[in-house]
CSV table of C-alpha atoms (C1' of nucleotides) in Angstrom, one decimal:
chain,number,residue,atom,x,y,z
A,10,UNK,CA,-66.4,267.1,283.8
A,11,UNK,CA,-66.3,266.4,287.5
A,12,UNK,CA,-68.4,263.8,289.0
A,13,UNK,CA,-70.4,265.4,291.8
A,14,UNK,CA,-70.6,263.6,295.1
A,15,UNK,CA,-74.3,263.8,295.5
A,16,UNK,CA,-75.9,263.5,299.0
A,17,UNK,CA,-77.4,260.1,298.7
A,18,UNK,CA,-79.2,259.0,301.8
A,19,UNK,CA,-82.0,256.4,301.9
A,20,UNK,CA,-84.4,259.3,302.8
A,21,UNK,CA,-83.4,261.3,299.7
A,22,UNK,CA,-84.0,258.2,297.5
A,23,UNK,CA,-87.4,257.7,299.0
A,24,UNK,CA,-88.3,261.3,298.4
A,25,UNK,CA,-87.3,260.9,294.7
A,26,UNK,CA,-89.6,258.0,294.4
A,27,UNK,CA,-92.4,259.8,296.1
A,28,UNK,CA,-92.0,262.8,293.8
A,29,UNK,CA,-92.2,260.6,290.7
A,30,UNK,CA,-95.3,258.8,292.1
A,31,UNK,CA,-96.9,262.2,292.8
A,32,UNK,CA,-96.4,263.2,289.2
A,33,UNK,CA,-97.8,260.0,288.0
A,34,UNK,CA,-100.8,260.4,290.3
A,35,UNK,CA,-101.6,263.8,288.8
A,36,UNK,CA,-100.7,263.2,285.2
A,37,UNK,CA,-100.5,259.5,284.8
A,38,UNK,CA,-103.2,257.2,283.5
A,39,UNK,CA,-104.5,256.9,280.0
A,40,UNK,CA,-106.0,260.3,279.4
A,41,UNK,CA,-104.6,263.2,281.5
A,42,UNK,CA,-101.6,264.0,279.4
A,43,UNK,CA,-103.5,263.4,276.2
A,44,UNK,CA,-106.1,265.9,277.2
A,45,UNK,CA,-103.5,268.4,278.2
A,46,UNK,CA,-101.8,267.9,274.8
A,47,UNK,CA,-105.1,268.5,273.0
A,48,UNK,CA,-105.7,271.6,275.0
A,49,UNK,CA,-102.3,273.0,274.3
A,50,UNK,CA,-103.7,273.5,270.8
A,51,UNK,CA,-106.4,275.8,272.3
A,52,UNK,CA,-109.5,275.7,274.4
A,53,UNK,CA,-112.2,273.2,273.6
A,54,UNK,CA,-115.8,272.6,274.4
A,55,UNK,CA,-116.8,269.4,276.2
A,56,UNK,CA,-118.0,267.6,273.1
A,57,UNK,CA,-115.1,268.7,271.1
A,58,UNK,CA,-112.7,267.3,273.6
A,59,UNK,CA,-114.7,264.1,273.7
A,60,UNK,CA,-114.4,263.8,269.9
A,61,UNK,CA,-110.9,265.0,269.5
A,62,UNK,CA,-109.4,262.8,272.2
A,63,UNK,CA,-111.7,259.9,271.5
A,64,UNK,CA,-112.9,259.6,275.1
A,65,UNK,CA,-116.3,258.9,276.4
A,66,UNK,CA,-118.2,261.6,278.3
A,67,UNK,CA,-118.2,259.7,281.6
A,68,UNK,CA,-114.4,259.4,281.8
A,69,UNK,CA,-113.9,262.8,280.2
A,70,UNK,CA,-116.0,264.4,282.9
A,71,UNK,CA,-114.0,262.7,285.7
A,72,UNK,CA,-110.6,263.5,284.2
A,73,UNK,CA,-111.5,267.1,283.7
A,74,UNK,CA,-112.6,267.4,287.3
A,75,UNK,CA,-109.4,266.0,288.5
A,76,UNK,CA,-107.3,268.2,286.3
A,77,UNK,CA,-109.3,271.2,287.5
A,78,UNK,CA,-108.7,270.2,291.1
A,79,UNK,CA,-105.0,270.1,290.5
A,80,UNK,CA,-105.1,273.5,289.0
A,81,UNK,CA,-104.1,272.4,285.5
A,82,UNK,CA,-107.4,273.1,283.6
A,83,UNK,CA,-109.9,275.9,283.8
A,84,UNK,CA,-113.6,275.6,283.2
A,85,UNK,CA,-115.6,278.4,281.7
A,86,UNK,CA,-119.4,278.4,281.3
A,87,UNK,CA,-120.4,280.4,278.3
A,88,UNK,CA,-123.6,282.4,277.8
A,89,UNK,CA,-124.6,280.7,274.5
A,90,UNK,CA,-127.9,279.5,273.2
A,91,UNK,CA,-127.6,276.0,274.4
A,92,UNK,CA,-125.0,276.5,277.3
A,93,UNK,CA,-121.5,275.6,276.2
A,94,UNK,CA,-118.5,275.0,278.5
A,95,UNK,CA,-115.0,275.8,277.5
A,96,UNK,CA,-112.0,274.0,278.9
A,97,UNK,CA,-108.6,275.6,278.7
A,98,UNK,CA,-105.2,275.2,280.3
A,99,UNK,CA,-104.2,277.3,283.2
A,100,UNK,CA,-100.9,279.2,283.5
A,101,UNK,CA,-99.8,276.6,286.1
A,102,UNK,CA,-100.1,273.9,283.5
A,103,UNK,CA,-97.1,275.5,281.8
A,104,UNK,CA,-95.0,274.1,284.5
A,105,UNK,CA,-95.6,270.7,283.0
A,106,UNK,CA,-93.9,271.7,279.7
A,107,UNK,CA,-90.7,269.9,280.4
A,108,UNK,CA,-92.4,266.7,281.4
A,109,UNK,CA,-94.6,266.8,278.3
A,110,UNK,CA,-91.8,267.7,275.9
A,111,UNK,CA,-89.5,265.0,277.4
A,112,UNK,CA,-92.2,262.3,277.1
A,113,UNK,CA,-93.1,263.4,273.6
A,114,UNK,CA,-89.5,263.2,272.4
A,115,UNK,CA,-88.9,259.9,274.1
A,116,UNK,CA,-92.0,258.3,272.8
A,117,UNK,CA,-91.1,259.3,269.2
A,118,UNK,CA,-87.5,258.0,269.6
A,119,UNK,CA,-88.6,254.8,271.2
A,120,UNK,CA,-91.1,254.1,268.5
A,121,UNK,CA,-88.4,254.6,265.9
A,122,UNK,CA,-86.1,252.3,267.7
A,123,UNK,CA,-88.8,249.6,267.9
A,124,UNK,CA,-89.8,249.9,264.3
A,125,UNK,CA,-86.1,249.8,263.1
A,126,UNK,CA,-85.9,246.5,265.1
A,127,UNK,CA,-83.8,247.5,268.0
B,20,UNK,CA,-88.1,286.1,270.7
B,21,UNK,CA,-89.9,285.1,267.5
B,22,UNK,CA,-93.0,283.0,267.6
B,23,UNK,CA,-92.4,280.1,265.4
B,24,UNK,CA,-95.1,279.1,262.9
B,25,UNK,CA,-95.1,275.4,263.7
B,26,UNK,CA,-96.5,273.0,261.2
B,27,UNK,CA,-99.7,272.0,263.0
B,28,UNK,CA,-101.8,269.5,261.1
B,29,UNK,CA,-104.3,267.2,262.7
B,30,UNK,CA,-102.0,264.3,261.8
B,31,UNK,CA,-99.1,265.9,263.7
B,32,UNK,CA,-101.3,266.4,266.8
B,33,UNK,CA,-102.4,262.8,266.7
B,34,UNK,CA,-98.8,261.7,266.5
B,35,UNK,CA,-97.9,263.8,269.5
B,36,UNK,CA,-100.7,262.1,271.5
B,37,UNK,CA,-99.5,258.7,270.3
B,38,UNK,CA,-96.0,259.4,271.3
B,39,UNK,CA,-97.0,260.4,274.8
B,40,UNK,CA,-99.3,257.3,275.1
B,41,UNK,CA,-96.4,255.2,274.0
B,42,UNK,CA,-94.2,256.6,276.7
B,43,UNK,CA,-96.9,256.0,279.3
B,44,UNK,CA,-97.3,252.4,278.1
B,45,UNK,CA,-93.6,251.7,278.6
B,46,UNK,CA,-93.0,253.7,281.7
B,47,UNK,CA,-96.4,254.5,283.2
B,48,UNK,CA,-98.2,252.5,285.9
B,49,UNK,CA,-97.4,252.3,289.6
B,50,UNK,CA,-94.0,250.7,289.5
B,51,UNK,CA,-91.9,251.0,286.3
B,52,UNK,CA,-90.4,254.4,287.0
B,53,UNK,CA,-90.0,253.6,290.7
B,54,UNK,CA,-88.0,250.5,289.8
B,55,UNK,CA,-85.9,252.5,287.4
B,56,UNK,CA,-85.3,255.1,290.0
B,57,UNK,CA,-84.1,252.5,292.5
B,58,UNK,CA,-81.9,250.8,289.9
B,59,UNK,CA,-80.3,254.2,289.1
B,60,UNK,CA,-78.7,253.8,292.5
B,61,UNK,CA,-77.1,250.6,291.3
B,62,UNK,CA,-77.9,247.0,290.5
B,63,UNK,CA,-80.1,244.9,292.8
B,64,UNK,CA,-81.0,241.3,293.4
B,65,UNK,CA,-84.6,240.2,293.0
B,66,UNK,CA,-85.3,240.1,296.7
B,67,UNK,CA,-83.5,243.4,297.3
B,68,UNK,CA,-85.7,245.1,294.7
B,69,UNK,CA,-88.7,243.6,296.3
B,70,UNK,CA,-87.8,245.0,299.7
B,71,UNK,CA,-86.4,248.3,298.5
B,72,UNK,CA,-89.3,249.2,296.3
B,73,UNK,CA,-92.0,247.6,298.5
B,74,UNK,CA,-93.4,245.4,295.7
B,75,UNK,CA,-94.6,241.9,295.9
B,76,UNK,CA,-92.7,239.2,293.9
B,77,UNK,CA,-95.5,238.6,291.5
B,78,UNK,CA,-95.8,242.1,290.3
B,79,UNK,CA,-92.0,242.7,290.5
B,80,UNK,CA,-91.4,239.7,288.2
B,81,UNK,CA,-94.0,241.0,285.7
B,82,UNK,CA,-92.7,244.5,285.7
B,83,UNK,CA,-89.1,243.4,285.3
B,84,UNK,CA,-90.0,241.3,282.3
B,85,UNK,CA,-91.7,244.2,280.7
B,86,UNK,CA,-88.8,246.5,281.3
B,87,UNK,CA,-86.4,243.9,279.9
B,88,UNK,CA,-88.6,243.5,276.8
B,89,UNK,CA,-88.4,247.3,276.3
B,90,UNK,CA,-84.6,247.2,276.6
B,91,UNK,CA,-84.5,249.2,279.8
B,92,UNK,CA,-83.3,246.6,282.3
B,93,UNK,CA,-80.7,243.9,282.0
B,94,UNK,CA,-81.0,240.6,283.8
B,95,UNK,CA,-77.8,238.7,284.9
B,96,UNK,CA,-77.8,235.3,286.5
B,97,UNK,CA,-74.9,234.9,288.8
B,98,UNK,CA,-72.9,231.8,289.6
B,99,UNK,CA,-73.4,231.9,293.4
B,100,UNK,CA,-74.2,229.3,295.9
B,101,UNK,CA,-77.9,229.7,295.8
B,102,UNK,CA,-78.3,231.3,292.3
B,103,UNK,CA,-78.8,235.0,292.5
B,104,UNK,CA,-80.0,237.3,289.7
B,105,UNK,CA,-78.9,240.8,289.3
B,106,UNK,CA,-81.0,243.5,287.7
B,107,UNK,CA,-79.4,246.6,286.3
B,108,UNK,CA,-80.2,249.4,283.9
B,109,UNK,CA,-79.1,249.2,280.3
B,110,UNK,CA,-77.4,252.0,278.5
B,111,UNK,CA,-80.6,252.6,276.6
B,112,UNK,CA,-82.4,253.4,279.9
B,113,UNK,CA,-80.2,256.6,280.0
B,114,UNK,CA,-82.4,258.0,277.2
B,115,UNK,CA,-85.1,258.3,279.9
B,116,UNK,CA,-83.1,260.7,281.9
B,117,UNK,CA,-84.9,263.8,280.8
B,118,UNK,CA,-88.3,262.3,281.4
B,119,UNK,CA,-87.3,261.1,284.9
B,120,UNK,CA,-85.6,264.3,285.9
B,121,UNK,CA,-88.5,266.4,284.6
B,122,UNK,CA,-91.0,264.3,286.5
B,123,UNK,CA,-88.9,264.3,289.6
B,124,UNK,CA,-88.6,268.1,289.6
B,125,UNK,CA,-92.3,268.6,288.8
B,126,UNK,CA,-93.4,266.2,291.6
B,127,UNK,CA,-91.3,268.1,294.2
B,128,UNK,CA,-92.5,271.5,293.0
B,129,UNK,CA,-96.1,270.4,292.9
B,130,UNK,CA,-96.0,269.0,296.4
B,131,UNK,CA,-94.6,272.3,297.7
B,132,UNK,CA,-97.3,274.1,295.9
B,133,UNK,CA,-100.0,271.9,297.5
B,134,UNK,CA,-98.5,272.1,300.9
B,135,UNK,CA,-98.2,275.9,300.9
B,136,UNK,CA,-101.9,276.0,299.9
B,137,UNK,CA,-101.9,276.7,296.2
C,20,DG,C1',-82.7,213.8,305.6
C,21,DA,C1',-84.4,218.4,307.4
C,22,DT,C1',-83.9,223.3,307.1
C,23,DA,C1',-83.1,227.4,304.9
C,24,DG,C1',-82.1,230.9,301.2
C,25,DT,C1',-82.8,232.6,296.3
C,26,DA,C1',-85.9,233.4,292.4
C,27,DG,C1',-89.5,233.0,290.9
C,28,DT,C1',-94.7,231.0,289.6
C,29,DT,C1',-99.6,229.7,290.4
C,30,DA,C1',-104.1,230.2,291.9
C,31,DC,C1',-107.1,233.1,293.8
C,32,DA,C1',-109.2,237.6,295.4
C,33,DT,C1',-109.8,242.4,295.2
C,34,DA,C1',-109.5,247.1,293.7
C,35,DA,C1',-109.1,250.5,290.2
C,36,DA,C1',-109.7,252.1,285.6
C,37,DT,C1',-112.2,252.3,281.6
C,38,DG,C1',-116.1,251.5,278.5
C,39,DT,C1',-121.3,251.4,277.0
C,40,DT,C1',-125.7,252.8,277.0
C,41,DA,C1',-129.2,255.3,278.3
C,42,DC,C1',-130.8,259.0,280.6
C,43,DT,C1',-131.5,264.1,282.6
C,44,DA,C1',-131.9,269.2,282.3
C,45,DT,C1',-132.1,273.2,279.6
C,46,DA,C1',-133.1,275.8,275.6
C,47,DT,C1',-133.9,276.7,270.6
C,48,DG,C1',-136.3,276.7,266.5
C,49,DA,C1',-139.4,274.0,263.0
D,26,DT,C1',-145.4,269.8,270.3
D,27,DC,C1',-141.4,267.6,268.5
D,28,DA,C1',-136.7,267.2,267.1
D,29,DT,C1',-132.2,268.9,268.0
D,30,DA,C1',-128.1,270.4,270.5
D,31,DT,C1',-125.2,271.1,274.7
D,32,DA,C1',-123.1,269.2,279.0
D,33,DG,C1',-123.1,266.2,281.6
D,34,DT,C1',-124.7,262.0,285.1
D,35,DA,C1',-126.4,257.1,286.5
D,36,DA,C1',-126.4,252.3,286.2
D,37,DC,C1',-124.1,248.7,284.7
D,38,DA,C1',-120.4,245.7,282.6
D,39,DT,C1',-115.9,244.7,281.5
D,40,DT,C1',-111.0,244.9,281.6
D,41,DT,C1',-106.7,245.8,283.7
D,42,DA,C1',-103.9,246.4,287.7
D,43,DT,C1',-102.5,245.0,292.0
D,44,DG,C1',-102.3,242.3,296.2
D,45,DT,C1',-101.9,237.7,299.1
D,46,DA,C1',-100.6,233.2,300.2
D,47,DA,C1',-98.9,229.2,299.1
D,48,DC,C1',-96.0,226.6,296.3
D,49,DT,C1',-91.9,224.9,293.1
D,50,DA,C1',-87.0,224.1,291.9
D,51,DC,C1',-82.4,224.3,293.0
D,52,DT,C1',-78.6,224.1,296.2
D,53,DA,C1',-76.0,224.3,300.4
D,54,DT,C1',-75.5,223.6,305.1
D,55,DC,C1',-76.7,221.5,309.7
DNA sequence: GATAGTAGTTACATAAATGTTACTATATGA
DNA sequence: TCATATAGTAACATTTATGTAACTACTATC
């Protein structure tokens, strides 16, 4: 294996940090990735999400709006007796797969490491 | 390609969410991944990190302690004229590679998407 | 002895995130 | 008319994260 000589300017480093901060802005915080994980299992109604994720309506509403703004979640109003609203993942949210899988794997492995006592 | 029938209990979903929250606990927030990214470029002294990452000593100190606790960063006191302290990544921090690379890639792509107007 | 550099810490202040409770609006059926 | 269900929103409280400024302890050099 040959060690690549990577272009490594101060600017490129700054960009890397920005990219990571961008990702954290969109998907960081306590709930965003949790909601996405739940929705990967299938669409949910507002109250279902609230129950399934254990998140209060106020925060849920805010988080869903932000996810919608970033094109990750789609909101559908249904013509039901009392109006229901279904939230589902967009196709674009698929682009987050790698991130989610990587974080899932790492979280499991790290927990094992901690439990086994380093 | 065959669609796998994945074991998909409520418990396994809850675990997935926990794993992701674990990862966010260790590596989320405004600075942790930024510091790791900087340190991937090589070890730094305390003040260098403060300057390079644009983070105040108080927060830097706290973040470094947490990273050390989680086995991601190593702290070395050097026998220099005024004592200096070098911070570097541990071997264990390598396990975060996938997460970091995935977040880096996604952040860049998402920024491009936003700039190009969806 | 005074000054300056390194690595922090302390006390204080502010900002951001999250939580709790109660409420609105709409509609259905008892 | 009253109770119930859905999807939120509003007002308020609390907790957590982050920032700022000044300070300590140690040592070397002027």
